[in-house]
GROMACS .gro file of C-alpha atoms in nm:
model
  476
    1UNK     CA    1   0.000   0.000   0.000
    2UNK     CA    2   0.287   0.236   0.084
    3UNK     CA    3   0.443   0.168  -0.256
    4UNK     CA    4   0.109   0.241  -0.424
    5UNK     CA    5   0.088   0.571  -0.233
    6UNK     CA    6   0.436   0.669  -0.355
    7UNK     CA    7   0.341   0.575  -0.712
    8UNK     CA    8   0.022   0.783  -0.698
    9UNK     CA    9   0.207   1.088  -0.567
   10UNK     CA   10   0.478   1.046  -0.829
   11UNK     CA   11   0.225   1.028  -1.111
   12UNK     CA   12  -0.004   1.306  -0.987
   13UNK     CA   13   0.251   1.563  -0.870
   14UNK     CA   14   0.268   1.880  -1.079
   15UNK     CA   15   0.625   1.839  -1.199
   16UNK     CA   16   0.622   2.165  -1.392
   17UNK     CA   17   0.587   2.356  -1.063
   18UNK     CA   18   0.845   2.131  -0.898
   19UNK     CA   19   1.087   2.211  -1.182
   20UNK     CA   20   1.028   2.586  -1.138
   21UNK     CA   21   1.097   2.549  -0.767
   22UNK     CA   22   1.418   2.356  -0.831
   23UNK     CA   23   1.545   2.607  -1.087
   24UNK     CA   24   1.478   2.904  -0.855
   25UNK     CA   25   1.643   2.734  -0.556
   26UNK     CA   26   1.956   2.642  -0.752
   27UNK     CA   27   1.978   2.990  -0.903
   28UNK     CA   28   1.940   3.134  -0.554
   29UNK     CA   29   2.221   2.916  -0.420
   30UNK     CA   30   2.461   3.027  -0.695
   31UNK     CA   31   2.368   3.391  -0.638
   32UNK     CA   32   2.440   3.361  -0.265
   33UNK     CA   33   2.776   3.215  -0.364
   34UNK     CA   34   2.839   3.514  -0.591
   35UNK     CA   35   2.717   3.766  -0.331
   36UNK     CA   36   2.958   3.657  -0.056
   37UNK     CA   37   3.228   3.490  -0.265
   38UNK     CA   38   3.561   3.458  -0.086
   39UNK     CA   39   3.865   3.341  -0.282
   40UNK     CA   40   4.015   3.188   0.034
   41UNK     CA   41   3.709   2.966   0.065
   42UNK     CA   42   3.638   2.908  -0.302
   43UNK     CA   43   3.446   2.581  -0.275
   44UNK     CA   44   3.070   2.631  -0.301
   45UNK     CA   45   3.034   2.332  -0.065
   46UNK     CA   46   3.235   2.493   0.219
   47UNK     CA   47   2.991   2.493   0.514
   48UNK     CA   48   3.198   2.753   0.699
   49UNK     CA   49   3.061   3.005   0.450
   50UNK     CA   50   2.705   3.118   0.385
   51UNK     CA   51   2.682   2.938   0.052
   52UNK     CA   52   2.786   2.610   0.211
   53UNK     CA   53   2.533   2.651   0.490
   54UNK     CA   54   2.265   2.739   0.233
   55UNK     CA   55   2.330   2.401   0.072
   56UNK     CA   56   2.255   2.240   0.408
   57UNK     CA   57   1.927   2.436   0.425
   58UNK     CA   58   1.845   2.316   0.072
   59UNK     CA   59   1.913   1.953   0.165
   60UNK     CA   60   1.695   1.996   0.475
   61UNK     CA   61   1.425   2.146   0.251
   62UNK     CA   62   1.437   1.833   0.034
   63UNK     CA   63   1.379   1.622   0.345
   64UNK     CA   64   1.084   1.848   0.432
   65UNK     CA   65   0.943   1.795   0.083
   66UNK     CA   66   0.957   1.416   0.120
   67UNK     CA   67   0.788   1.434   0.461
   68UNK     CA   68   0.516   1.667   0.331
   69UNK     CA   69   0.442   1.443   0.034
   70UNK     CA   70   0.412   1.135   0.256
   71UNK     CA   71   0.181   1.292   0.516
   72UNK     CA   72  -0.189   1.225   0.476
   73UNK     CA   73  -0.378   1.525   0.338
   74UNK     CA   74  -0.631   1.521   0.621
   75UNK     CA   75  -0.356   1.610   0.867
   76UNK     CA   76  -0.339   1.962   0.719
   77UNK     CA   77  -0.710   2.008   0.787
   78UNK     CA   78  -0.744   1.838   1.125
   79UNK     CA   79  -0.429   1.994   1.271
   80UNK     CA   80  -0.453   2.340   1.114
   81UNK     CA   81  -0.578   2.503   1.436
   82UNK     CA   82  -0.322   2.326   1.663
   83UNK     CA   83  -0.045   2.427   1.419
   84UNK     CA   84  -0.170   2.786   1.429
   85UNK     CA   85  -0.184   2.784   1.811
   86UNK     CA   86   0.165   2.633   1.839
   87UNK     CA   87   0.317   2.895   1.609
   88UNK     CA   88   0.142   3.175   1.804
   89UNK     CA   89   0.302   3.036   2.121
   90UNK     CA   90   0.639   3.048   1.946
   91UNK     CA   91   0.577   3.413   1.853
   92UNK     CA   92   0.505   3.491   2.218
   93UNK     CA   93   0.808   3.290   2.334
   94UNK     CA   94   1.046   3.471   2.101
   95UNK     CA   95   0.942   3.801   2.262
   96UNK     CA   96   1.053   3.660   2.597
   97UNK     CA   97   1.349   3.439   2.510
   98UNK     CA   98   1.456   3.537   2.158
   99UNK     CA   99   1.773   3.713   2.053
  100UNK     CA  100   1.779   4.057   1.894
  101UNK     CA  101   1.927   4.090   1.545
  102UNK     CA  102   1.928   4.419   1.352
  103UNK     CA  103   1.691   4.574   1.603
  104UNK     CA  104   1.428   4.294   1.588
  105UNK     CA  105   1.371   4.037   1.863
  106UNK     CA  106   1.253   3.775   1.615
  107UNK     CA  107   1.497   3.488   1.641
  108UNK     CA  108   1.570   3.176   1.842
  109UNK     CA  109   1.943   3.102   1.842
  110UNK     CA  110   2.070   2.747   1.884
  111UNK     CA  111   2.443   2.774   1.839
  112UNK     CA  112   2.504   2.892   1.483
  113UNK     CA  113   2.149   2.804   1.380
  114UNK     CA  114   1.888   3.080   1.397
  115UNK     CA  115   1.516   3.019   1.351
  116UNK     CA  116   1.260   3.295   1.288
  117UNK     CA  117   0.908   3.193   1.402
  118UNK     CA  118   0.752   3.485   1.212
  119UNK     CA  119   0.826   3.303   0.888
  120UNK     CA  120   0.636   2.992   0.999
  121UNK     CA  121   0.335   3.200   1.102
  122UNK     CA  122   0.260   3.259   0.732
  123UNK     CA  123   0.166   2.902   0.642
  124UNK     CA  124   0.005   2.845   0.985
  125UNK     CA  125  -0.225   3.144   0.934
  126UNK     CA  126  -0.318   3.040   0.581
  127UNK     CA  127  -0.399   2.685   0.699
  128UNK     CA  128  -0.621   2.819   0.979
  129UNK     CA  129  -0.812   3.054   0.748
  130UNK     CA  130  -0.853   2.786   0.482
  131UNK     CA  131  -0.992   2.544   0.738
  132UNK     CA  132  -1.230   2.800   0.890
  133UNK     CA  133  -1.373   2.928   0.561
  134UNK     CA  134  -1.406   2.579   0.411
  135UNK     CA  135  -1.642   2.460   0.685
  136UNK     CA  136  -1.999   2.405   0.555
  137UNK     CA  137  -2.210   2.720   0.553
  138UNK     CA  138  -1.919   2.957   0.609
  139UNK     CA  139  -1.947   3.281   0.414
  140UNK     CA  140  -1.672   3.536   0.445
  141UNK     CA  141  -1.896   3.842   0.436
  142UNK     CA  142  -2.115   3.735   0.725
  143UNK     CA  143  -1.998   3.972   0.997
  144UNK     CA  144  -1.907   3.709   1.263
  145UNK     CA  145  -1.707   3.507   1.008
  146UNK     CA  146  -1.535   3.818   0.875
  147UNK     CA  147  -1.435   3.927   1.226
  148UNK     CA  148  -1.297   3.581   1.308
  149UNK     CA  149  -1.086   3.581   0.990
  150UNK     CA  150  -0.957   3.929   1.074
  151UNK     CA  151  -0.868   3.805   1.423
  152UNK     CA  152  -0.678   3.506   1.283
  153UNK     CA  153  -0.473   3.749   1.074
  154UNK     CA  154  -0.441   4.019   1.341
  155UNK     CA  155  -0.293   3.796   1.615
  156UNK     CA  156   0.034   3.707   1.434
  157UNK     CA  157   0.052   4.056   1.284
  158UNK     CA  158   0.044   4.223   1.627
  159UNK     CA  159   0.287   3.974   1.782
  160UNK     CA  160   0.534   4.030   1.496
  161UNK     CA  161   0.496   4.408   1.525
  162UNK     CA  162   0.588   4.374   1.893
  163UNK     CA  163   0.909   4.206   1.777
  164UNK     CA  164   0.986   4.525   1.583
  165UNK     CA  165   0.970   4.335   1.254
  166UNK     CA  166   0.737   4.555   1.049
  167UNK     CA  167   0.834   4.394   0.718
  168UNK     CA  168   0.720   4.045   0.819
  169UNK     CA  169   0.401   4.189   0.969
  170UNK     CA  170   0.313   4.368   0.646
  171UNK     CA  171   0.322   4.037   0.459
  172UNK     CA  172  -0.015   3.948   0.614
  173UNK     CA  173  -0.179   4.236   0.427
  174UNK     CA  174  -0.123   4.031   0.111
  175UNK     CA  175  -0.390   3.784   0.226
  176UNK     CA  176  -0.645   4.034   0.099
  177UNK     CA  177  -0.598   3.867  -0.243
  178UNK     CA  178  -0.701   3.533  -0.095
  179UNK     CA  179  -1.004   3.690   0.076
  180UNK     CA  180  -1.102   3.872  -0.243
  181UNK     CA  181  -1.122   3.537  -0.423
  182UNK     CA  182  -1.349   3.411  -0.145
  183UNK     CA  183  -1.599   3.695  -0.165
  184UNK     CA  184  -1.440   4.009  -0.023
  185UNK     CA  185  -1.612   4.297  -0.208
  186UNK     CA  186  -1.401   4.489  -0.457
  187UNK     CA  187  -1.494   4.821  -0.300
  188UNK     CA  188  -1.298   4.726   0.012
  189UNK     CA  189  -0.986   4.680  -0.201
  190UNK     CA  190  -1.060   5.012  -0.371
  191UNK     CA  191  -1.087   5.189  -0.034
  192UNK     CA  192  -0.763   5.026   0.083
  193UNK     CA  193  -0.585   5.142  -0.234
  194UNK     CA  194  -0.733   5.490  -0.193
  195UNK     CA  195  -0.613   5.500   0.169
  196UNK     CA  196  -0.256   5.425   0.054
  197UNK     CA  197  -0.278   5.706  -0.202
  198UNK     CA  198  -0.408   5.943   0.066
  199UNK     CA  199  -0.127   5.839   0.300
  200UNK     CA  200   0.131   5.936   0.039
  201UNK     CA  201  -0.046   6.261  -0.050
  202UNK     CA  202  -0.086   6.357   0.317
  203UNK     CA  203   0.291   6.319   0.363
  204UNK     CA  204   0.389   6.515   0.055
  205UNK     CA  205   0.112   6.770  -0.016
  206UNK     CA  206  -0.099   7.029   0.174
  207UNK     CA  207  -0.412   6.898   0.341
  208UNK     CA  208  -0.650   7.056   0.091
  209UNK     CA  209  -0.512   6.811  -0.167
  210UNK     CA  210  -0.651   6.526   0.043
  211UNK     CA  211  -0.992   6.688   0.083
  212UNK     CA  212  -1.003   6.772  -0.287
  213UNK     CA  213  -0.916   6.418  -0.393
  214UNK     CA  214  -1.176   6.263  -0.162
  215UNK     CA  215  -1.438   6.512  -0.280
  216UNK     CA  216  -1.367   6.446  -0.647
  217UNK     CA  217  -1.367   6.068  -0.597
  218UNK     CA  218  -1.696   6.089  -0.405
  219UNK     CA  219  -1.852   6.305  -0.675
  220UNK     CA  220  -1.734   6.078  -0.961
  221UNK     CA  221  -1.859   5.763  -0.784
  222UNK     CA  222  -2.201   5.918  -0.723
  223UNK     CA  223  -2.213   6.045  -1.084
  224UNK     CA  224  -2.134   5.705  -1.233
  225UNK     CA  225  -2.337   5.493  -0.993
  226UNK     CA  226  -2.665   5.677  -0.949
  227UNK     CA  227  -2.923   5.851  -1.167
  228UNK     CA  228  -2.861   6.204  -1.040
  229UNK     CA  229  -2.614   6.307  -1.309
  230UNK     CA  230  -2.775   6.641  -1.397
  231UNK     CA  231  -2.783   6.761  -1.036
  232UNK     CA  232  -2.423   6.654  -0.980
  233UNK     CA  233  -2.310   6.831  -1.298
  234UNK     CA  234  -2.471   7.153  -1.174
  235UNK     CA  235  -2.311   7.105  -0.834
  236UNK     CA  236  -1.972   7.040  -0.993
  237UNK     CA  237  -1.996   7.351  -1.211
  238UNK     CA  238  -2.093   7.556  -0.907
  239UNK     CA  239  -1.793   7.419  -0.713
  240UNK     CA  240  -1.552   7.506  -0.994
  241UNK     CA  241  -1.697   7.858  -1.025
  242UNK     CA  242  -1.656   7.927  -0.654
  243UNK     CA  243  -1.303   7.788  -0.647
  244UNK     CA  244  -1.214   7.998  -0.950
  245UNK     CA  245  -1.362   8.305  -0.785
  246UNK     CA  246  -1.169   8.236  -0.464
  247UNK     CA  247  -0.842   8.207  -0.655
  248UNK     CA  248  -0.918   8.528  -0.846
  249UNK     CA  249  -0.994   8.717  -0.523
  250UNK     CA  250  -0.670   8.589  -0.376
  251UNK     CA  251  -0.463   8.733  -0.661
  252UNK     CA  252  -0.661   9.054  -0.726
  253UNK     CA  253  -0.719   9.174  -0.371
  254UNK     CA  254  -0.424   9.000  -0.207
  255UNK     CA  255  -0.653   8.828   0.042
  256UNK     CA  256  -0.532   8.504   0.189
  257UNK     CA  257  -0.809   8.244   0.151
  258UNK     CA  258  -0.744   7.898   0.291
  259UNK     CA  259  -0.831   7.667   0.000
  260UNK     CA  260  -0.881   7.365   0.223
  261UNK     CA  261  -1.167   7.540   0.406
  262UNK     CA  262  -1.340   7.597   0.073
  263UNK     CA  263  -1.296   7.230  -0.015
  264UNK     CA  264  -1.429   7.122   0.324
  265UNK     CA  265  -1.728   7.348   0.270
  266UNK     CA  266  -1.799   7.181  -0.064
  267UNK     CA  267  -1.760   6.842   0.098
  268UNK     CA  268  -2.028   6.934   0.350
  269UNK     CA  269  -2.249   7.072   0.071
  270UNK     CA  270  -2.219   6.744  -0.122
  271UNK     CA  271  -2.288   6.557   0.200
  272UNK     CA  272  -2.610   6.750   0.260
  273UNK     CA  273  -2.722   6.676  -0.094
  274UNK     CA  274  -2.647   6.304  -0.061
  275UNK     CA  275  -2.830   6.290   0.273
  276UNK     CA  276  -3.132   6.464   0.116
  277UNK     CA  277  -3.131   6.236  -0.189
  278UNK     CA  278  -3.091   5.925   0.029
  279UNK     CA  279  -3.390   6.040   0.236
  280UNK     CA  280  -3.628   6.103  -0.054
  281UNK     CA  281  -3.526   5.778  -0.225
  282UNK     CA  282  -3.526   5.580   0.101
  283UNK     CA  283  -3.175   5.458   0.019
  284UNK     CA  284  -2.863   5.450   0.234
  285UNK     CA  285  -2.614   5.380  -0.046
  286UNK     CA  286  -2.537   5.743  -0.127
  287UNK     CA  287  -2.514   5.826   0.240
  288UNK     CA  288  -2.259   5.546   0.281
  289UNK     CA  289  -2.047   5.711   0.011
  290UNK     CA  290  -2.022   6.023   0.223
  291UNK     CA  291  -1.954   5.822   0.542
  292UNK     CA  292  -1.664   5.642   0.371
  293UNK     CA  293  -1.528   5.976   0.249
  294UNK     CA  294  -1.537   6.112   0.606
  295UNK     CA  295  -1.347   5.804   0.725
  296UNK     CA  296  -1.081   5.856   0.456
  297UNK     CA  297  -1.038   6.223   0.549
  298UNK     CA  298  -1.017   6.121   0.915
  299UNK     CA  299  -0.754   5.865   0.822
  300UNK     CA  300  -0.551   6.132   0.646
  301UNK     CA  301  -0.561   6.340   0.966
  302UNK     CA  302  -0.405   6.045   1.149
  303UNK     CA  303  -0.118   6.009   0.904
  304UNK     CA  304   0.108   6.249   1.092
  305UNK     CA  305   0.047   6.064   1.418
  306UNK     CA  306   0.116   5.725   1.257
  307UNK     CA  307   0.424   5.861   1.086
  308UNK     CA  308   0.566   6.025   1.399
  309UNK     CA  309   0.467   5.775   1.669
  310UNK     CA  310   0.417   5.431   1.511
  311UNK     CA  311   0.693   5.410   1.251
  312UNK     CA  312   1.053   5.370   1.361
  313UNK     CA  313   1.305   5.646   1.269
  314UNK     CA  314   1.476   5.428   1.008
  315UNK     CA  315   1.138   5.343   0.854
  316UNK     CA  316   1.047   5.713   0.832
  317UNK     CA  317   1.382   5.783   0.670
  318UNK     CA  318   1.326   5.510   0.410
  319UNK     CA  319   0.977   5.638   0.325
  320UNK     CA  320   1.114   5.992   0.296
  321UNK     CA  321   1.380   5.867   0.059
  322UNK     CA  322   1.136   5.676  -0.165
  323UNK     CA  323   0.893   5.970  -0.179
  324UNK     CA  324   1.172   6.220  -0.243
  325UNK     CA  325   1.098   6.415   0.076
  326UNK     CA  326   1.453   6.378   0.201
  327UNK     CA  327   1.718   6.248  -0.038
  328UNK     CA  328   1.999   6.101   0.168
  329UNK     CA  329   2.222   5.879  -0.049
  330UNK     CA  330   2.478   5.830   0.228
  331UNK     CA  331   2.225   5.767   0.506
  332UNK     CA  332   1.878   5.618   0.481
  333UNK     CA  333   1.906   5.586   0.104
  334UNK     CA  334   2.249   5.426   0.102
  335UNK     CA  335   2.133   5.065   0.061
  336UNK     CA  336   1.893   5.144  -0.222
  337UNK     CA  337   2.136   5.383  -0.392
  338UNK     CA  338   2.413   5.120  -0.395
  339UNK     CA  339   2.166   4.854  -0.509
  340UNK     CA  340   2.055   5.066  -0.805
  341UNK     CA  341   2.418   5.137  -0.895
  342UNK     CA  342   2.493   4.762  -0.888
  343UNK     CA  343   2.188   4.671  -1.098
  344UNK     CA  344   2.251   4.954  -1.345
  345UNK     CA  345   2.618   4.863  -1.383
  346UNK     CA  346   2.517   4.518  -1.509
  347UNK     CA  347   2.390   4.666  -1.833
  348UNK     CA  348   2.211   4.441  -2.079
  349UNK     CA  349   2.407   4.116  -2.047
  350UNK     CA  350   2.570   4.161  -1.705
  351UNK     CA  351   2.933   4.148  -1.599
  352UNK     CA  352   2.943   3.770  -1.569
  353UNK     CA  353   2.934   3.519  -1.285
  354UNK     CA  354   3.158   3.627  -0.993
  355UNK     CA  355   3.259   3.941  -1.183
  356UNK     CA  356   3.038   4.192  -1.002
  357UNK     CA  357   3.255   4.466  -0.854
  358UNK     CA  358   2.977   4.623  -0.643
  359UNK     CA  359   2.904   4.279  -0.503
  360UNK     CA  360   3.263   4.163  -0.464
  361UNK     CA  361   3.369   4.471  -0.266
  362UNK     CA  362   3.063   4.474  -0.036
  363UNK     CA  363   2.924   4.808  -0.148
  364UNK     CA  364   2.569   4.679  -0.104
  365UNK     CA  365   2.471   4.591   0.256
  366UNK     CA  366   2.268   4.271   0.312
  367UNK     CA  367   2.351   4.163  -0.042
  368UNK     CA  368   2.303   3.792   0.033
  369UNK     CA  369   1.963   3.839   0.199
  370UNK     CA  370   1.728   4.132   0.139
  371UNK     CA  371   1.930   4.276  -0.153
  372UNK     CA  372   2.017   3.953  -0.333
  373UNK     CA  373   1.845   4.083  -0.648
  374UNK     CA  374   2.120   4.342  -0.699
  375UNK     CA  375   2.366   4.053  -0.747
  376UNK     CA  376   2.138   3.915  -1.018
  377UNK     CA  377   2.121   4.255  -1.188
  378UNK     CA  378   2.494   4.321  -1.176
  379UNK     CA  379   2.621   3.980  -1.286
  380UNK     CA  380   2.337   3.871  -1.515
  381UNK     CA  381   2.224   4.210  -1.640
  382UNK     CA  382   1.884   4.301  -1.779
  383UNK     CA  383   1.851   3.965  -1.954
  384UNK     CA  384   1.921   3.761  -1.641
  385UNK     CA  385   1.698   3.981  -1.424
  386UNK     CA  386   1.415   3.945  -1.675
  387UNK     CA  387   1.454   3.566  -1.678
  388UNK     CA  388   1.429   3.555  -1.298
  389UNK     CA  389   1.118   3.775  -1.299
  390UNK     CA  390   0.961   3.564  -1.576
  391UNK     CA  391   1.026   3.248  -1.372
  392UNK     CA  392   0.857   3.401  -1.069
  393UNK     CA  393   0.560   3.525  -1.273
  394UNK     CA  394   0.526   3.179  -1.431
  395UNK     CA  395   0.528   3.018  -1.086
  396UNK     CA  396   0.263   3.260  -0.957
  397UNK     CA  397   0.037   3.207  -1.259
  398UNK     CA  398   0.081   2.831  -1.225
  399UNK     CA  399  -0.028   2.846  -0.861
  400UNK     CA  400  -0.344   3.036  -0.960
  401UNK     CA  401  -0.414   2.776  -1.228
  402UNK     CA  402  -0.369   2.492  -0.980
  403UNK     CA  403  -0.586   2.668  -0.720
  404UNK     CA  404  -0.871   2.717  -0.965
  405UNK     CA  405  -0.882   2.351  -1.064
  406UNK     CA  406  -0.925   2.229  -0.706
  407UNK     CA  407  -1.248   2.049  -0.621
  408UNK     CA  408  -1.240   2.143  -0.254
  409UNK     CA  409  -1.274   2.488  -0.103
  410UNK     CA  410  -0.997   2.423   0.150
  411UNK     CA  411  -0.741   2.355  -0.122
  412UNK     CA  412  -0.846   2.652  -0.333
  413UNK     CA  413  -0.825   2.894  -0.040
  414UNK     CA  414  -0.489   2.755   0.065
  415UNK     CA  415  -0.358   2.785  -0.292
  416UNK     CA  416  -0.455   3.150  -0.312
  417UNK     CA  417  -0.289   3.204   0.025
  418UNK     CA  418   0.037   3.064  -0.115
  419UNK     CA  419   0.003   3.291  -0.418
  420UNK     CA  420  -0.063   3.598  -0.199
  421UNK     CA  421   0.245   3.554   0.019
  422UNK     CA  422   0.481   3.471  -0.269
  423UNK     CA  423   0.349   3.761  -0.478
  424UNK     CA  424   0.399   4.010  -0.194
  425UNK     CA  425   0.754   3.893  -0.124
  426UNK     CA  426   0.860   3.898  -0.489
  427UNK     CA  427   0.697   4.234  -0.574
  428UNK     CA  428   0.815   4.419  -0.263
  429UNK     CA  429   1.166   4.271  -0.250
  430UNK     CA  430   1.241   4.351  -0.613
  431UNK     CA  431   1.065   4.686  -0.577
  432UNK     CA  432   1.279   4.793  -0.283
  433UNK     CA  433   1.606   4.693  -0.455
  434UNK     CA  434   1.526   4.916  -0.754
  435UNK     CA  435   1.396   5.203  -0.539
  436UNK     CA  436   1.021   5.197  -0.606
  437UNK     CA  437   0.919   5.052  -0.266
  438UNK     CA  438   1.037   5.130   0.087
  439UNK     CA  439   1.299   4.898   0.234
  440UNK     CA  440   1.106   4.678   0.479
  441UNK     CA  441   1.347   4.388   0.507
  442UNK     CA  442   1.175   4.085   0.355
  443UNK     CA  443   1.356   3.808   0.162
  444UNK     CA  444   1.328   3.716  -0.204
  445UNK     CA  445   1.174   3.365  -0.209
  446UNK     CA  446   1.420   3.081  -0.280
  447UNK     CA  447   1.704   3.331  -0.340
  448UNK     CA  448   1.779   3.508  -0.012
  449UNK     CA  449   2.016   3.338   0.231
  450UNK     CA  450   1.855   3.174   0.532
  451UNK     CA  451   1.703   2.847   0.640
  452UNK     CA  452   1.379   2.983   0.792
  453UNK     CA  453   1.261   3.161   0.478
  454UNK     CA  454   1.362   2.877   0.244
  455UNK     CA  455   1.189   2.616   0.460
  456UNK     CA  456   0.870   2.817   0.496
  457UNK     CA  457   0.839   2.889   0.123
  458UNK     CA  458   0.909   2.521   0.060
  459UNK     CA  459   0.644   2.413   0.312
  460UNK     CA  460   0.391   2.661   0.170
  461UNK     CA  461   0.439   2.542  -0.186
  462UNK     CA  462   0.467   2.167  -0.134
  463UNK     CA  463   0.170   2.138   0.101
  464UNK     CA  464  -0.029   2.286  -0.184
  465UNK     CA  465   0.133   2.054  -0.441
  466UNK     CA  466   0.051   1.755  -0.219
  467UNK     CA  467  -0.310   1.872  -0.190
  468UNK     CA  468  -0.324   1.921  -0.567
  469UNK     CA  469  -0.175   1.578  -0.633
  470UNK     CA  470  -0.475   1.420  -0.460
  471UNK     CA  471  -0.736   1.668  -0.580
  472UNK     CA  472  -0.964   1.386  -0.696
  473UNK     CA  473  -1.029   1.300  -0.333
  474UNK     CA  474  -1.337   1.450  -0.170
  475UNK     CA  475  -1.252   1.691   0.105
  476UNK     CA  476  -1.416   2.000   0.250
   0.00000   0.00000   0.00000
């Protein structure tokens, strides 16, 4: 029977995805070798060096793969909550007994081996959510269910924030993609995106920009969604006329008029109109538009507090650098500046394996972990970087394809969870190395040095591949 089980797994496993995984892991190993290459320890198998130790993590990952493929699928369902609880206990324990590295108390140290529980919380959280939402009769948008899912996500997020590891905590925001597939309304994603835009505008522009943007968005939504177009056109024309008159008075009579007060006044005027229309039509939809706009404006008021009191100084500096508020190439922007120099110096074809000068002379900090992509850019150039990105995109699209062909809700939800986490890591890590995203310190999957991240990405992916290999079975 055991031999039959092995044969079934062998025949049913998605070998295309396995091949993508193997290619990415091997490429990552060689890039770690290039990033920390030392002529005195030239052998890539030397375990006294990072590249040698990474080989040990890869071999351990292979053992994990074998174990995962041999475990019965039902284990992942029946033990999802105990796994989640155990990992939460580890997150609490690391706050009490962990060691601090780079300002974050996120690690257990056993000799030379360091384990980061925050990494394992990713697959534990996805398993718990998949199990909860796959139970019969569960609908995400029923308020009790929605609050429970938010709690499952919030617990590890808060515990990781307490470890001062904001980057790992932000990864959990990516699960919104998984929830969207399971029924999360698109307008929630739209509001979240709009909040991010407002956050950036509130940091870089006067407050009346925020009020104006919210007012315009509210007006456009009401115009497109409801049959009050003529009234809204008249209201919009009136708003533009008053704003034009206010600007003219400012220049002609040299009177200082606070524009944001005019915009707030128009916001209240639109609100009164929406309240009136909602009343005569016995509808609360338009009123909800105004309520959401008030919440967004209130959020923008809180930006300064969040920026000054929640974010760490180095995180504020990195955001300032990305947004161009404070360009500091020798301070907060040093890592990104050196990374962009390294990637740009690779040109079209790259300098060649082990020929990267920026890499060889340690100009880029953390070049074997968070900034491993700059080694790819310098030594492999635009062509090599594009190949790596194409491989990642192919893997992500393959995961979506596999998730959509599942016959059980549990497997589909879990598959989208794997996609969400991998997508966030790839997009943000590459984005921060080329200067279009703040540096938040998260690894590039299968490339960055470290056992914890490699093992977790391996566990995430191969649990899903095992579930897919037996997709013909009936399961919740």
